[in-house]
Every structure is written in C-alpha cells, then in structure tokens.
Coordinates of C-alpha atoms in Angstrom, one line a residue:
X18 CA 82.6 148.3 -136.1
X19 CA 81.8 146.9 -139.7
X20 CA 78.3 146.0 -140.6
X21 CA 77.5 142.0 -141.5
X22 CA 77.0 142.9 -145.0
X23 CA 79.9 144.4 -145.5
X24 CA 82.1 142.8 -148.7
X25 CA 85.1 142.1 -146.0
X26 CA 83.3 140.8 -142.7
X27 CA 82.1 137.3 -144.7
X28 CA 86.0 136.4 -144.9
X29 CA 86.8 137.6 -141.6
X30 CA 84.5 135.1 -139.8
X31 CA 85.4 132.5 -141.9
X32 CA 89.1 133.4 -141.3
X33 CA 87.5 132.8 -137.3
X34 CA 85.7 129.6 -138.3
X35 CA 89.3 128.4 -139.8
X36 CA 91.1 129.1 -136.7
X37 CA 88.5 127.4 -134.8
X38 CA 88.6 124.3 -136.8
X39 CA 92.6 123.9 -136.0
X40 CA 92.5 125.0 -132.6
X41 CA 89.4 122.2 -132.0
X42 CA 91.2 119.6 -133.8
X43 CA 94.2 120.1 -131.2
X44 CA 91.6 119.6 -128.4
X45 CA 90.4 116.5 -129.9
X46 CA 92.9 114.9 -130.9
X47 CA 94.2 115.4 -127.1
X48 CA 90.5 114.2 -126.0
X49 CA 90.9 111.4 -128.0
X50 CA 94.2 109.9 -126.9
X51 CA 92.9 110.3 -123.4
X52 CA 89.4 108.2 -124.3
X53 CA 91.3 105.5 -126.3
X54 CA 93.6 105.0 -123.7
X55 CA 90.8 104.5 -120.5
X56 CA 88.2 102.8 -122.6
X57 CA 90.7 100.5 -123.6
X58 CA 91.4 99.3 -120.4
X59 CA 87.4 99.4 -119.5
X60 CA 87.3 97.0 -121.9
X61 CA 90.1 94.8 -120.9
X62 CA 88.4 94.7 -117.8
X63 CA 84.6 93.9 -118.6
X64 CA 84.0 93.2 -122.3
X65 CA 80.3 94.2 -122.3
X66 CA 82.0 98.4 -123.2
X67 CA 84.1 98.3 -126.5
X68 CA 87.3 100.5 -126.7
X69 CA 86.4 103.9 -128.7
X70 CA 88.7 103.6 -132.3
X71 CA 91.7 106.3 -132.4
X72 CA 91.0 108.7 -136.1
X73 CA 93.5 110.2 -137.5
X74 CA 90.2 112.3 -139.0
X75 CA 86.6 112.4 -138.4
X76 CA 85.7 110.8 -134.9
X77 CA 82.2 109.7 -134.8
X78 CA 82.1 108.9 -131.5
X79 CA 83.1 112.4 -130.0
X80 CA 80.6 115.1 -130.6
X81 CA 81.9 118.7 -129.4
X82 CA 79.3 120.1 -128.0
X83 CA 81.0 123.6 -127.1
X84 CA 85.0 123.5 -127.4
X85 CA 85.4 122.8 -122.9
X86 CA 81.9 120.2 -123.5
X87 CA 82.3 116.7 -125.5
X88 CA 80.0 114.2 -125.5
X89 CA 82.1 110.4 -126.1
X90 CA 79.6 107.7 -126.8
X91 CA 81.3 103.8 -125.8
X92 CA 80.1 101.5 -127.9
X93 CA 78.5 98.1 -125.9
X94 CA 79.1 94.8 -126.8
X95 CA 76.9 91.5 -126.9
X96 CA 73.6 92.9 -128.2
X97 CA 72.3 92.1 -131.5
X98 CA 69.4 91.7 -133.6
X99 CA 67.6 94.5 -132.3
X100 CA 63.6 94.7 -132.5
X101 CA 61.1 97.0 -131.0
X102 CA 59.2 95.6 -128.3
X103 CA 55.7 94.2 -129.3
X104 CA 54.0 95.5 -126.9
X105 CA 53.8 97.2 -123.3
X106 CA 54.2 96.3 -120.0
X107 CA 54.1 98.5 -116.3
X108 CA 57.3 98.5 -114.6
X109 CA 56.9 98.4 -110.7
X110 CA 60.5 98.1 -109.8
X111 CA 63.3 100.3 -107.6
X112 CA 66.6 100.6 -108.8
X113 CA 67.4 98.3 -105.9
X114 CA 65.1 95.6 -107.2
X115 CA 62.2 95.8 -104.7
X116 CA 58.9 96.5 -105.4
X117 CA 56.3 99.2 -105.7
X118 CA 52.6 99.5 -105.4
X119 CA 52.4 102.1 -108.4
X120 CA 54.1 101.2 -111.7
X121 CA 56.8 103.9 -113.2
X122 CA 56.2 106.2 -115.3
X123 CA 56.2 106.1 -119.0
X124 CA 59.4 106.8 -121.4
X125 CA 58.8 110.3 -123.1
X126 CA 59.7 111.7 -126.1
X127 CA 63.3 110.6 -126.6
X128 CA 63.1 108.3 -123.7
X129 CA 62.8 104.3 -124.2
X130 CA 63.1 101.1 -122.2
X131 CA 65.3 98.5 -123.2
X132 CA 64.8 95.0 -122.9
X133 CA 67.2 92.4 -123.0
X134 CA 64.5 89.9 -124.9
X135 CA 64.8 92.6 -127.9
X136 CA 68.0 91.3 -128.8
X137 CA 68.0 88.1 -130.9
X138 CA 71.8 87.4 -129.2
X139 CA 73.1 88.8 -125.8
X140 CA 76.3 87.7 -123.5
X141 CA 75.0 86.2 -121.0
X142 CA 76.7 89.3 -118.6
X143 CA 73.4 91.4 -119.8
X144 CA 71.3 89.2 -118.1
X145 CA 73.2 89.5 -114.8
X146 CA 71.7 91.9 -111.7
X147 CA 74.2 94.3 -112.0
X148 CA 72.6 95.5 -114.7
X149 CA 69.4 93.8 -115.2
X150 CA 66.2 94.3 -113.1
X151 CA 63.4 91.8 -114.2
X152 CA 64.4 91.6 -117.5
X153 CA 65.4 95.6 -118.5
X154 CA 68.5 96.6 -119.3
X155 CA 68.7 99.5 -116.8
X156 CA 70.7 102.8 -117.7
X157 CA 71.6 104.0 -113.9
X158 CA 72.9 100.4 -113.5
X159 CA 75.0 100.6 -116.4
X160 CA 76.4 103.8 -115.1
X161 CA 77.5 102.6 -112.2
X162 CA 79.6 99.7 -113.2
X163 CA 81.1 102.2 -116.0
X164 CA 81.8 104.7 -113.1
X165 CA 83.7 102.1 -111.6
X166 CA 85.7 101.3 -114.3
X167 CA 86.6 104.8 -115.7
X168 CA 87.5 105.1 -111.9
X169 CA 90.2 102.6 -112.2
X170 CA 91.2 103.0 -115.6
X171 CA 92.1 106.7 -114.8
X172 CA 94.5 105.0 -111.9
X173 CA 95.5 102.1 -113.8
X174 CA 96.4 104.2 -116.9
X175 CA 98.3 106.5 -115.2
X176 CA 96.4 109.1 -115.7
X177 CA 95.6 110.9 -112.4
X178 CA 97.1 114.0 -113.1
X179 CA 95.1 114.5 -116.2
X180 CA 92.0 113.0 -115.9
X181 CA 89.8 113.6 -113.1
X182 CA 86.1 112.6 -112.3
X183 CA 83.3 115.0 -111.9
X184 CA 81.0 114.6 -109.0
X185 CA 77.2 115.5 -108.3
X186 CA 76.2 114.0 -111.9
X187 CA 73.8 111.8 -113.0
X188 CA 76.1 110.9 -115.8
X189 CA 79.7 109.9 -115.6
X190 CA 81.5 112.8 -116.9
X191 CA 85.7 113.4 -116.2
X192 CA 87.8 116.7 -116.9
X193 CA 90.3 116.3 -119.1
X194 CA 93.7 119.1 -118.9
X195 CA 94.5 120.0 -122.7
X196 CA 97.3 121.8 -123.9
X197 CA 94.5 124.7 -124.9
X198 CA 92.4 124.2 -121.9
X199 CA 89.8 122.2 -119.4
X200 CA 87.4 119.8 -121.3
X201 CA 84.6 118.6 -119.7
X202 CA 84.1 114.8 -121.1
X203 CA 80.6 113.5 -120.6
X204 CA 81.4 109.6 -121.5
X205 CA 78.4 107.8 -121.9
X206 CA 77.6 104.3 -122.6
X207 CA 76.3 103.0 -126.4
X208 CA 73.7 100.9 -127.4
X209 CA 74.4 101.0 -131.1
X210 CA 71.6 100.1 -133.7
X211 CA 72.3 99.9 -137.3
X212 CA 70.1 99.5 -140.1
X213 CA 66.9 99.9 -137.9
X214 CA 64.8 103.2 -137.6
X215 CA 63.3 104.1 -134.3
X216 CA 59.3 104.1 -134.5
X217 CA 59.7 107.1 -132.5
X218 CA 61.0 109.0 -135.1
X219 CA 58.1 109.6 -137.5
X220 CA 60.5 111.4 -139.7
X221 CA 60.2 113.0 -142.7
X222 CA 56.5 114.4 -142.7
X223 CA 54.9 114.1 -146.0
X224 CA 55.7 116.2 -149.0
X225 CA 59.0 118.0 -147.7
X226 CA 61.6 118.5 -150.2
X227 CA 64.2 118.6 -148.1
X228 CA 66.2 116.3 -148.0
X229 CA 65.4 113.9 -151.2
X230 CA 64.0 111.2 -150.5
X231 CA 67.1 109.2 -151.7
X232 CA 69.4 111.4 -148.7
X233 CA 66.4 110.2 -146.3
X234 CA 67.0 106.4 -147.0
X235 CA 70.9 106.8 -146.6
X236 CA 70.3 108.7 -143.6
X237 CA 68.0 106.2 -141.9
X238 CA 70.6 103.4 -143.1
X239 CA 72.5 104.8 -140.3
X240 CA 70.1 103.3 -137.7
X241 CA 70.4 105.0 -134.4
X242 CA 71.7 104.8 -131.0
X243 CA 70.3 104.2 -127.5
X244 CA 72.3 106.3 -124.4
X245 CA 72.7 105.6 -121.2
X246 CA 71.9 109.1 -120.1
X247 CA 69.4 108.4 -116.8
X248 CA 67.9 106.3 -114.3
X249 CA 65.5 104.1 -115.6
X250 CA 64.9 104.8 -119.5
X251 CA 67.5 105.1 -122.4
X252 CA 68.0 108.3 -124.4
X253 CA 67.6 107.8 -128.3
X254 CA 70.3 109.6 -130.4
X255 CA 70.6 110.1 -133.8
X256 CA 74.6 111.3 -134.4
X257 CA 75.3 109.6 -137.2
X258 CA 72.6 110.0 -139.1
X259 CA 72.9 113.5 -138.2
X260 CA 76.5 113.5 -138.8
X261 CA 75.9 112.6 -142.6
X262 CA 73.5 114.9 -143.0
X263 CA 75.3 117.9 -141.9
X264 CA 78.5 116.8 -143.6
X265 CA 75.8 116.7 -147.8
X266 CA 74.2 120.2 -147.2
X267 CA 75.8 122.0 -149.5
X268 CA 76.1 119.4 -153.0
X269 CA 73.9 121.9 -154.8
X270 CA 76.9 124.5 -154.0
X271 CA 74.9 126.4 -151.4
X272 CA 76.1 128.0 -148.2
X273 CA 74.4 126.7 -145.7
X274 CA 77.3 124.6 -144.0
X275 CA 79.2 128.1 -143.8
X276 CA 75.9 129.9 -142.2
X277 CA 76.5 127.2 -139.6
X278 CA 79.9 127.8 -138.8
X279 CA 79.9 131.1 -138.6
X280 CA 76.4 131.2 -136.2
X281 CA 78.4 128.7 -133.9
X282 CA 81.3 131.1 -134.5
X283 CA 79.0 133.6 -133.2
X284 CA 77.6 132.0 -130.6
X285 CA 80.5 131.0 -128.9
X286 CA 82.1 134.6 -129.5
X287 CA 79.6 136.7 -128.3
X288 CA 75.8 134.8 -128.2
X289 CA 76.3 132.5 -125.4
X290 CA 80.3 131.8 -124.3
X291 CA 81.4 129.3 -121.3
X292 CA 82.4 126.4 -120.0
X293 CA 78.6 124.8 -120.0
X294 CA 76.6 126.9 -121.9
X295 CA 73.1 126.8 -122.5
X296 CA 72.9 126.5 -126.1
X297 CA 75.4 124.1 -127.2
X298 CA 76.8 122.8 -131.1
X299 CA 73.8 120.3 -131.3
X300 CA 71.2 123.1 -130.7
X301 CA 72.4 125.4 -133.8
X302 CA 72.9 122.1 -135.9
X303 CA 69.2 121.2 -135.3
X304 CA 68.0 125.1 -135.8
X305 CA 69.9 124.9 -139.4
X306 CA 68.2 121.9 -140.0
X307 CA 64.5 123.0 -139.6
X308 CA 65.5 126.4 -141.5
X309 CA 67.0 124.1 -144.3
X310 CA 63.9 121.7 -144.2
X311 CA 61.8 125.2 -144.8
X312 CA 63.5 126.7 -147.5
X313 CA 64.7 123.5 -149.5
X314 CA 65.8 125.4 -152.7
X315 CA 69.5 126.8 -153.7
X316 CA 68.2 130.5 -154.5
X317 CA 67.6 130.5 -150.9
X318 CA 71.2 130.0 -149.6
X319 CA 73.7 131.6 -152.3
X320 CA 73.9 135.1 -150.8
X321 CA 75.5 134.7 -147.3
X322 CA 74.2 137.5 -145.5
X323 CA 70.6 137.0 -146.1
X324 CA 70.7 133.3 -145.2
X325 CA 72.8 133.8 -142.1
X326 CA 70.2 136.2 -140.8
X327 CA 67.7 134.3 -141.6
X328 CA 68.9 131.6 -139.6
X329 CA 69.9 134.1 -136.5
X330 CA 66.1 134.8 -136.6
X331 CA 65.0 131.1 -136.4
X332 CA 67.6 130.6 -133.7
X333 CA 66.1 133.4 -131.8
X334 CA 62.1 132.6 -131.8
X335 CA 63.5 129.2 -130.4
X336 CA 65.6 130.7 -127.4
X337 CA 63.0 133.2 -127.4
X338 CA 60.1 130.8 -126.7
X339 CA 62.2 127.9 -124.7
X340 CA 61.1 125.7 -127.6
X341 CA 63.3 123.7 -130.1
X342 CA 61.7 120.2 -131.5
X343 CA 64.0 117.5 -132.5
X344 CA 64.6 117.6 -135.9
X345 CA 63.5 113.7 -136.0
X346 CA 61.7 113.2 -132.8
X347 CA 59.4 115.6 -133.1
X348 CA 57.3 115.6 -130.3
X349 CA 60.7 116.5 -127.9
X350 CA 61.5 120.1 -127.0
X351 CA 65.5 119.9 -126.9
X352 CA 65.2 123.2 -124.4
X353 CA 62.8 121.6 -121.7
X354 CA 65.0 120.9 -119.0
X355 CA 67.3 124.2 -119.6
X356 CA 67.8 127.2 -117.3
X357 CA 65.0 129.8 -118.5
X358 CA 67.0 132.7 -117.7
X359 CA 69.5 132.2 -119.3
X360 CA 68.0 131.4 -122.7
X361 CA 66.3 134.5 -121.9
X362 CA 69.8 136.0 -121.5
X363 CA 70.8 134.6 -124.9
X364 CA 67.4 135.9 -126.4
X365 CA 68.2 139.4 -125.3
X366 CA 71.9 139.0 -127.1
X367 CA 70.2 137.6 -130.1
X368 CA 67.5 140.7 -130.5
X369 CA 70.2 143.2 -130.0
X370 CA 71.9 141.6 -132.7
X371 CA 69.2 141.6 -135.2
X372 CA 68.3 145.1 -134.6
X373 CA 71.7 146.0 -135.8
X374 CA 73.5 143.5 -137.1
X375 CA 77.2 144.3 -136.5
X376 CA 80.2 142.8 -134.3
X377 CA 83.4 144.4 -133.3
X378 CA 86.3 142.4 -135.3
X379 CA 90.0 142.6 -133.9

C-alpha cells in the first residue's frame, strides 16, 4: 500500500489513465464502425435521422459514459431556424392521439416540448402522425420509428451476430460485442441547435470567475441539443459545449484535467465498477466543474494531491446527499431518479477513502 501523496503514486495512475485512454479508443473505434454502418442505412431508409460521421479522432457524437455504457446522439434532419416558443399552452393528448379531460404535466428542469411551428423550415415528414400529435414533435414517437429502423438495419447490415437490441427500455439501446468486451449503446435521436442558448440554462450566475467571460461566449456558440430520451418531453443536452470546456481547463497550465482522469480512474477501479453503474463519466465531469467554478485561480490546482482530494470531497457530499445540480441547468439534480442505495454504497467507498487515502497498486 503507498499513500496518495507519495512522489511515485501520481505517475502510477497516470500510467493507469494512459492505458485507459488506449484501451477506450479500441472500444470506440469498434463502437463507431458499428454506429456508422446502421445509421447509415437508417438514413437511407427515412431521411428525417442523419448518418453519424466516422473520426479518425475526437467523436462528438459518442460520449462514454463508463467504458461497457455509450451514449450516440443521431443527428435529425429537416429542422431549422429554431426559436423558443412564445408562450404556453396545456397539452391534453395520449400518445395514441385521443383525448384527456386533464392536461399533461409540465416539462421539468431539463425537460421541454418541442413544437414543429418553432422551426422556420421542416420536411414536411415532421408534420406527419407518426411522429406528430397536434402539432408536437413527440419523443416516444420518434423512438419508435427509430426502433424500427435500428431493428432492420442490424439485419440488413449484416450485423446480427454483433449487434443486438436491448429490451424493457424506454430508450432504444443495442449491445455491441467488442474485441475488449460488451458495450451497451444507448442510441438516441438529435435535435441539434447551434448558435442558440436554451432560456433554461440561466448560466453563468453573476460575478464568477470561472470560466472568462470570453470561454462563456465560445461555449454558448455551441448552442445545445434536444434528446429524444422519453415519452412526451425532450431532454436538453449540452455535450458540446461541455465538450469544449473540458477539453480548455488547463491553458493556465493547471491540473485539473489530470484530477479528472485519475478520479474517473478511481472510480471505475475501485469507487463504483460495472456494467451500469450509478455514477457515470458525465457525473465526475459535472463534479470538476462546480469545484473548478469555486476555486477559479491556478494556485489552486498546481499541487496534484491537494486538488485531487479536494475534488474526492466534492464528489462525496454529492453521492452523499443524492444531490448533483447541472452545471448549466441549475435547477436539475442529475442524481434524482438514481438507486439511493447504491449512491449510498459509493458514499461509504468514498468516506473510507478520505479517511485514509491510499489504494493498493499492482
């Protein structure tokens, strides 16, 4: 057992996070080939879902949420012009179409309907019942076209003995057999908005220093991006933006990208392993960002050990507490749907650490 602040542990995990990068980059590149191929032929089939690009490097439609759990957004076609609605209206439909005598409930946090009339130009397929219910663009109908489709594409494609779709969920998710193992693919379809900032995302408060407020106008250049995620409302996402501000953390020469990879390290190690775990990737990203929101100035992250722990502790009041906010919706708890006991689980893991920070290294 060596102690976290030992001089040789640093470059041991790091030597971990480097084998993790290549090992990953096998699996997605794997992933990849796979979701070119089907969502090709999805949309050869029905042109409303774009093919996701092959990249020989950075992917930005494939987020690895834990090395077996990707999330692949597919891009949609025939929306553009994008404005928020003007104002509100009660919904008082099925999913079948037919009527109720109480409206639905209200979108929350970083929930949202989606109307067709916000787009200054759609294909006239948007407007068809398959997906359209009095005038909404309706996420559950979406899925179940794109079901369909990844359906056939996996037989059409040939690739039956590789690709295989997961029943019992809400979203349409397939396993995918890699060379390294199973990956379990949620594929969900994109309404991509660029240039425009979400109302919902009153982000950043007033007088923060992190990031400048040039970074925060790049960032919000990225727009965002509406998922089709559940039955009636669509699921705001932010992974570009997000993506851009993970990948200018460290310009002042910092360490806070390496904090990061080695708590993920960590997390996947010995914190919270699996197949589906609890806390995933996106969790720690948005724990490093409140922690680098806090302590915005480089004296804060030039000694490793001190920063890493202090971002251990931030990640554990969360777990502790079932309580992460979005880092740009604020008003959304990223925990409140997930199991309690086994945050409480990861909590326990996350205490023991801190009381004596050490690991066992092969």
């Amino acid at each position: 057992m060596k102690s976290l602040t030992a001089g040789n542990l640093e470059d041991c995990l790091l030597s971990q996070v480097d084998w993790r990068r290549q090992w990953i980059s096998q699996i997605v590149e794997e992933v990849q080939k796979v979701v070119h191929c089907l969502t090709t032929e999805i949309s050869y089939r029905d042109l409303r879902f774009q093919a996701v690009p092959y990249s020989d490097t950075y992917n930005g439609n494939i987020k690895v949420l834990a090395p077996s759990q990707f999330l692949v957004t597919v891009p949609v076609k025939g929306l553009a012009g994008y404005r928020e609605a003007k104002e509100q209206h009660w919904r008082y439909y099925t999913l079948q179409g037919t009527r109720l005598p109480c409206p639905l409930r209200d979108p929350e946090g970083l929930e949202q309907w989606l109307a067709v009339e916000q787009f200054m130009k759609s294909l006239w397929q948007w407007h068809e019942a398959d997906v359209n219910i009095e005038g909404d663009i309706v996420p559950a109908k979406v899925l179940q076209v794109f079901r369909k489709l990844v359906e056939n594409a996996i037989g059409t494609c040939h690739l039956s003995g590789k690709v295989s779709m997961l029943a019992n969920r809400r979203a349409v998710c397939v396993a995918v057999e890699t060379s390294a193992c199973q990956v379990e693919v949620e594929l969900a379809p994109a309404v991509e908005i660029p240039t425009v900032w979400s109302k919902k995302a009153q982000w950043p408060p007033c007088l923060k220093r992190w990031p400048s407020p040039e970074r925060v106008e790049c960032i919000k250049s990225f727009g965002f991006t509406l998922l089709a995620c559940s039955n009636y409302h669509w699921q705001l996402s932010f992974l570009r933006a997000e993506q851009v501000l993970l990948e200018q953390l460290d310009e002042d020469g910092g360490c806070r990208r390496k904090c990061f990879q080695v708590m993920r390290q960590m997390k996947e190690d010995h914190w919270c392993p699996g197949k589906r775990p609890v806390i995933t990737s996106h969790h720690l990203q948005t724990v490093l960002f409140w922690t680098c929101e806090k302590y915005p100035r480089l004296k804060d992250w030039q000694i490793f050990s001190k920063a890493f722990l202090r971002l251990v502790r931030k990640l554990h009041k969360c777990v502790s507490q079932h309580f992460l906010k979005h880092y740009f919706v604020r008003k959304s708890n990223l925990l409140q749907y997930a199991n309690w006991g086994e945050l409480d689980v990861v909590a326990q893991k996350l205490a023991f650490f801190l009381k004596d920070p050490h690991i066992s290294l092969p």
